[in-house]
Amino acid sequence: MARAPRTRPKEMTAWNQEETRRFLDHPGNHRIAPLFTLALVTGMRRGEILALA
């Protein structure tokens, strides 16, 4: 007889080209830098990417 709590959908925004470039330039030669690229190109979630690492 309990009611589910009401949630408001979160508004999502996508990065523009300049924001994406800054994000990819930031890690430089860090060992997980390819994972950042994978996340942006495929849209994979954090847990999915960490499962591959």
PDB file of N, CA and C in Angstrom:
ATOM      1  N   MET A   1       0.814  -1.187   0.000  1.00  0.00           N
ATOM      2  CA  MET A   1       0.000   0.000   0.000  1.00  0.00           C
ATOM      3  C   MET A   1       0.867   1.266   0.000  1.00  0.00           C
ATOM      4  N   ALA A   2       2.165   1.094  -0.037  1.00  0.00           N
ATOM      5  CA  ALA A   2       3.042   2.266  -0.040  1.00  0.00           C
ATOM      6  C   ALA A   2       3.122   2.865  -1.443  1.00  0.00           C
ATOM      7  N   ARG A   3       3.312   4.154  -1.491  1.00  0.00           N
ATOM      8  CA  ARG A   3       3.449   4.835  -2.768  1.00  0.00           C
ATOM      9  C   ARG A   3       4.928   5.078  -3.066  1.00  0.00           C
ATOM     10  N   ALA A   4       5.276   4.918  -4.301  1.00  0.00           N
ATOM     11  CA  ALA A   4       6.662   5.161  -4.703  1.00  0.00           C
ATOM     12  C   ALA A   4       6.948   6.662  -4.645  1.00  0.00           C
ATOM     13  N   PRO A   5       8.151   7.023  -4.221  1.00  0.00           N
ATOM     14  CA  PRO A   5       8.470   8.453  -4.169  1.00  0.00           C
ATOM     15  C   PRO A   5       8.523   9.058  -5.572  1.00  0.00           C
ATOM     16  N   ARG A   6       8.102  10.295  -5.660  1.00  0.00           N
ATOM     17  CA  ARG A   6       8.129  10.973  -6.954  1.00  0.00           C
ATOM     18  C   ARG A   6       9.515  11.567  -7.165  1.00  0.00           C
ATOM     19  N   THR A   7      10.026  11.360  -8.342  1.00  0.00           N
ATOM     20  CA  THR A   7      11.343  11.910  -8.670  1.00  0.00           C
ATOM     21  C   THR A   7      11.208  12.819  -9.875  1.00  0.00           C
ATOM     22  N   ARG A   8      12.016  13.846  -9.892  1.00  0.00           N
ATOM     23  CA  ARG A   8      12.035  14.744 -11.035  1.00  0.00           C
ATOM     24  C   ARG A   8      13.154  14.301 -11.970  1.00  0.00           C
ATOM     25  N   PRO A   9      12.878  14.207 -13.245  1.00  0.00           N
ATOM     26  CA  PRO A   9      13.952  13.844 -14.179  1.00  0.00           C
ATOM     27  C   PRO A   9      15.000  14.952 -14.212  1.00  0.00           C
ATOM     28  N   LYS A  10      16.277  14.534 -14.235  1.00  0.00           N
ATOM     29  CA  LYS A  10      17.365  15.500 -14.287  1.00  0.00           C
ATOM     30  C   LYS A  10      17.583  15.942 -15.729  1.00  0.00           C
ATOM     31  N   GLU A  11      17.764  17.232 -15.893  1.00  0.00           N
ATOM     32  CA  GLU A  11      18.039  17.760 -17.218  1.00  0.00           C
ATOM     33  C   GLU A  11      19.489  17.465 -17.571  1.00  0.00           C
ATOM     34  N   MET A  12      19.698  16.897 -18.732  1.00  0.00           N
ATOM     35  CA  MET A  12      21.041  16.541 -19.159  1.00  0.00           C
ATOM     36  C   MET A  12      21.469  17.466 -20.287  1.00  0.00           C
ATOM     37  N   THR A  13      22.728  17.839 -20.252  1.00  0.00           N
ATOM     38  CA  THR A  13      23.284  18.664 -21.315  1.00  0.00           C
ATOM     39  C   THR A  13      24.536  17.979 -21.857  1.00  0.00           C
ATOM     40  N   ALA A  14      24.762  18.153 -23.129  1.00  0.00           N
ATOM     41  CA  ALA A  14      25.941  17.564 -23.769  1.00  0.00           C
ATOM     42  C   ALA A  14      27.037  18.611 -23.865  1.00  0.00           C
ATOM     43  N   TRP A  15      28.279  18.164 -23.823  1.00  0.00           N
ATOM     44  CA  TRP A  15      29.419  19.065 -23.976  1.00  0.00           C
ATOM     45  C   TRP A  15      29.540  19.496 -25.427  1.00  0.00           C
ATOM     46  N   ASN A  16      30.013  20.708 -25.616  1.00  0.00           N
ATOM     47  CA  ASN A  16      30.302  21.140 -26.980  1.00  0.00           C
ATOM     48  C   ASN A  16      31.717  20.678 -27.348  1.00  0.00           C
ATOM     49  N   GLN A  17      32.144  20.992 -28.546  1.00  0.00           N
ATOM     50  CA  GLN A  17      33.426  20.493 -29.035  1.00  0.00           C
ATOM     51  C   GLN A  17      34.603  21.016 -28.200  1.00  0.00           C
ATOM     52  N   GLU A  18      34.551  22.279 -27.800  1.00  0.00           N
ATOM     53  CA  GLU A  18      35.644  22.861 -27.012  1.00  0.00           C
ATOM     54  C   GLU A  18      35.730  22.218 -25.625  1.00  0.00           C
ATOM     55  N   GLU A  19      34.603  21.973 -24.987  1.00  0.00           N
ATOM     56  CA  GLU A  19      34.602  21.333 -23.670  1.00  0.00           C
ATOM     57  C   GLU A  19      35.140  19.911 -23.755  1.00  0.00           C
ATOM     58  N   THR A  20      34.777  19.207 -24.798  1.00  0.00           N
ATOM     59  CA  THR A  20      35.270  17.846 -24.988  1.00  0.00           C
ATOM     60  C   THR A  20      36.778  17.843 -25.213  1.00  0.00           C
ATOM     61  N   ARG A  21      37.264  18.771 -26.004  1.00  0.00           N
ATOM     62  CA  ARG A  21      38.698  18.860 -26.270  1.00  0.00           C
ATOM     63  C   ARG A  21      39.479  19.155 -24.985  1.00  0.00           C
ATOM     64  N   ARG A  22      38.965  20.071 -24.171  1.00  0.00           N
ATOM     65  CA  ARG A  22      39.636  20.389 -22.897  1.00  0.00           C
ATOM     66  C   ARG A  22      39.653  19.176 -21.978  1.00  0.00           C
ATOM     67  N   PHE A  23      38.555  18.423 -21.951  1.00  0.00           N
ATOM     68  CA  PHE A  23      38.475  17.232 -21.112  1.00  0.00           C
ATOM     69  C   PHE A  23      39.508  16.195 -21.544  1.00  0.00           C
ATOM     70  N   LEU A  24      39.647  15.989 -22.833  1.00  0.00           N
ATOM     71  CA  LEU A  24      40.584  14.981 -23.326  1.00  0.00           C
ATOM     72  C   LEU A  24      42.035  15.437 -23.219  1.00  0.00           C
ATOM     73  N   ASP A  25      42.281  16.730 -23.242  1.00  0.00           N
ATOM     74  CA  ASP A  25      43.648  17.233 -23.113  1.00  0.00           C
ATOM     75  C   ASP A  25      44.141  17.222 -21.676  1.00  0.00           C
ATOM     76  N   HIS A  26      43.255  17.258 -20.731  1.00  0.00           N
ATOM     77  CA  HIS A  26      43.633  17.371 -19.325  1.00  0.00           C
ATOM     78  C   HIS A  26      44.452  16.185 -18.791  1.00  0.00           C
ATOM     79  N   PRO A  27      44.058  14.913 -19.014  1.00  0.00           N
ATOM     80  CA  PRO A  27      44.835  13.817 -18.423  1.00  0.00           C
ATOM     81  C   PRO A  27      46.201  13.596 -19.054  1.00  0.00           C
ATOM     82  N   GLY A  28      46.426  14.149 -20.220  1.00  0.00           N
ATOM     83  CA  GLY A  28      47.742  14.018 -20.862  1.00  0.00           C
ATOM     84  C   GLY A  28      48.114  12.568 -21.120  1.00  0.00           C
ATOM     85  N   ASN A  29      49.235  12.139 -20.556  1.00  0.00           N
ATOM     86  CA  ASN A  29      49.726  10.772 -20.754  1.00  0.00           C
ATOM     87  C   ASN A  29      49.414   9.866 -19.584  1.00  0.00           C
ATOM     88  N   HIS A  30      48.406  10.204 -18.818  1.00  0.00           N
ATOM     89  CA  HIS A  30      48.043   9.375 -17.668  1.00  0.00           C
ATOM     90  C   HIS A  30      47.623   7.991 -18.153  1.00  0.00           C
ATOM     91  N   ARG A  31      47.840   6.997 -17.331  1.00  0.00           N
ATOM     92  CA  ARG A  31      47.584   5.611 -17.760  1.00  0.00           C
ATOM     93  C   ARG A  31      46.117   5.331 -18.052  1.00  0.00           C
ATOM     94  N   ILE A  32      45.189   6.117 -17.500  1.00  0.00           N
ATOM     95  CA  ILE A  32      43.768   5.864 -17.768  1.00  0.00           C
ATOM     96  C   ILE A  32      43.189   6.839 -18.798  1.00  0.00           C
ATOM     97  N   ALA A  33      44.039   7.624 -19.436  1.00  0.00           N
ATOM     98  CA  ALA A  33      43.569   8.565 -20.461  1.00  0.00           C
ATOM     99  C   ALA A  33      42.768   7.864 -21.569  1.00  0.00           C
ATOM    100  N   PRO A  34      43.176   6.676 -22.020  1.00  0.00           N
ATOM    101  CA  PRO A  34      42.364   6.003 -23.052  1.00  0.00           C
ATOM    102  C   PRO A  34      40.949   5.664 -22.579  1.00  0.00           C
ATOM    103  N   LEU A  35      40.770   5.493 -21.281  1.00  0.00           N
ATOM    104  CA  LEU A  35      39.428   5.204 -20.770  1.00  0.00           C
ATOM    105  C   LEU A  35      38.514   6.417 -20.906  1.00  0.00           C
ATOM    106  N   PHE A  36      39.075   7.615 -20.773  1.00  0.00           N
ATOM    107  CA  PHE A  36      38.285   8.825 -20.966  1.00  0.00           C
ATOM    108  C   PHE A  36      37.804   8.916 -22.413  1.00  0.00           C
ATOM    109  N   THR A  37      38.699   8.607 -23.336  1.00  0.00           N
ATOM    110  CA  THR A  37      38.321   8.622 -24.749  1.00  0.00           C
ATOM    111  C   THR A  37      37.247   7.580 -25.015  1.00  0.00           C
ATOM    112  N   LEU A  38      37.409   6.409 -24.450  1.00  0.00           N
ATOM    113  CA  LEU A  38      36.412   5.347 -24.610  1.00  0.00           C
ATOM    114  C   LEU A  38      35.054   5.793 -24.095  1.00  0.00           C
ATOM    115  N   ALA A  39      35.040   6.462 -22.962  1.00  0.00           N
ATOM    116  CA  ALA A  39      33.781   6.934 -22.385  1.00  0.00           C
ATOM    117  C   ALA A  39      33.090   7.931 -23.311  1.00  0.00           C
ATOM    118  N   LEU A  40      33.847   8.839 -23.873  1.00  0.00           N
ATOM    119  CA  LEU A  40      33.244   9.847 -24.746  1.00  0.00           C
ATOM    120  C   LEU A  40      32.781   9.274 -26.073  1.00  0.00           C
ATOM    121  N   VAL A  41      33.545   8.350 -26.620  1.00  0.00           N
ATOM    122  CA  VAL A  41      33.217   7.819 -27.939  1.00  0.00           C
ATOM    123  C   VAL A  41      32.036   6.847 -27.878  1.00  0.00           C
ATOM    124  N   THR A  42      31.981   6.031 -26.832  1.00  0.00           N
ATOM    125  CA  THR A  42      30.960   4.992 -26.772  1.00  0.00           C
ATOM    126  C   THR A  42      29.756   5.347 -25.912  1.00  0.00           C
ATOM    127  N   GLY A  43      29.926   6.299 -24.982  1.00  0.00           N
ATOM    128  CA  GLY A  43      28.829   6.626 -24.075  1.00  0.00           C
ATOM    129  C   GLY A  43      28.687   5.619 -22.940  1.00  0.00           C
ATOM    130  N   MET A  44      29.717   4.799 -22.732  1.00  0.00           N
ATOM    131  CA  MET A  44      29.669   3.803 -21.665  1.00  0.00           C
ATOM    132  C   MET A  44      29.624   4.486 -20.311  1.00  0.00           C
ATOM    133  N   ARG A  45      29.011   3.816 -19.352  1.00  0.00           N
ATOM    134  CA  ARG A  45      28.928   4.337 -17.991  1.00  0.00           C
ATOM    135  C   ARG A  45      30.186   3.969 -17.232  1.00  0.00           C
ATOM    136  N   ARG A  46      30.387   4.638 -16.097  1.00  0.00           N
ATOM    137  CA  ARG A  46      31.597   4.447 -15.283  1.00  0.00           C
ATOM    138  C   ARG A  46      31.803   2.975 -14.925  1.00  0.00           C
ATOM    139  N   GLY A  47      30.776   2.289 -14.463  1.00  0.00           N
ATOM    140  CA  GLY A  47      30.903   0.892 -14.071  1.00  0.00           C
ATOM    141  C   GLY A  47      31.296  -0.008 -15.231  1.00  0.00           C
ATOM    142  N   GLU A  48      30.754   0.274 -16.402  1.00  0.00           N
ATOM    143  CA  GLU A  48      31.098  -0.520 -17.582  1.00  0.00           C
ATOM    144  C   GLU A  48      32.558  -0.341 -17.970  1.00  0.00           C
ATOM    145  N   ILE A  49      33.029   0.876 -17.889  1.00  0.00           N
ATOM    146  CA  ILE A  49      34.427   1.148 -18.241  1.00  0.00           C
ATOM    147  C   ILE A  49      35.367   0.540 -17.206  1.00  0.00           C
ATOM    148  N   LEU A  50      35.028   0.667 -15.926  1.00  0.00           N
ATOM    149  CA  LEU A  50      35.883   0.112 -14.879  1.00  0.00           C
ATOM    150  C   LEU A  50      35.936  -1.409 -14.949  1.00  0.00           C
ATOM    151  N   ALA A  51      34.895  -2.034 -15.454  1.00  0.00           N
ATOM    152  CA  ALA A  51      34.914  -3.487 -15.610  1.00  0.00           C
ATOM    153  C   ALA A  51      35.950  -3.903 -16.655  1.00  0.00           C
ATOM    154  N   LEU A  52      36.230  -3.029 -17.595  1.00  0.00           N
ATOM    155  CA  LEU A  52      37.223  -3.330 -18.623  1.00  0.00           C
ATOM    156  C   LEU A  52      38.639  -3.064 -18.170  1.00  0.00           C
ATOM    157  N   ALA A  53      38.793  -2.186 -17.193  1.00  0.00           N
ATOM    158  CA  ALA A  53      40.135  -1.762 -16.745  1.00  0.00           C
ATOM    159  C   ALA A  53      40.825  -2.841 -15.933  1.00  0.00           C
TER     160      ALA A  53
END
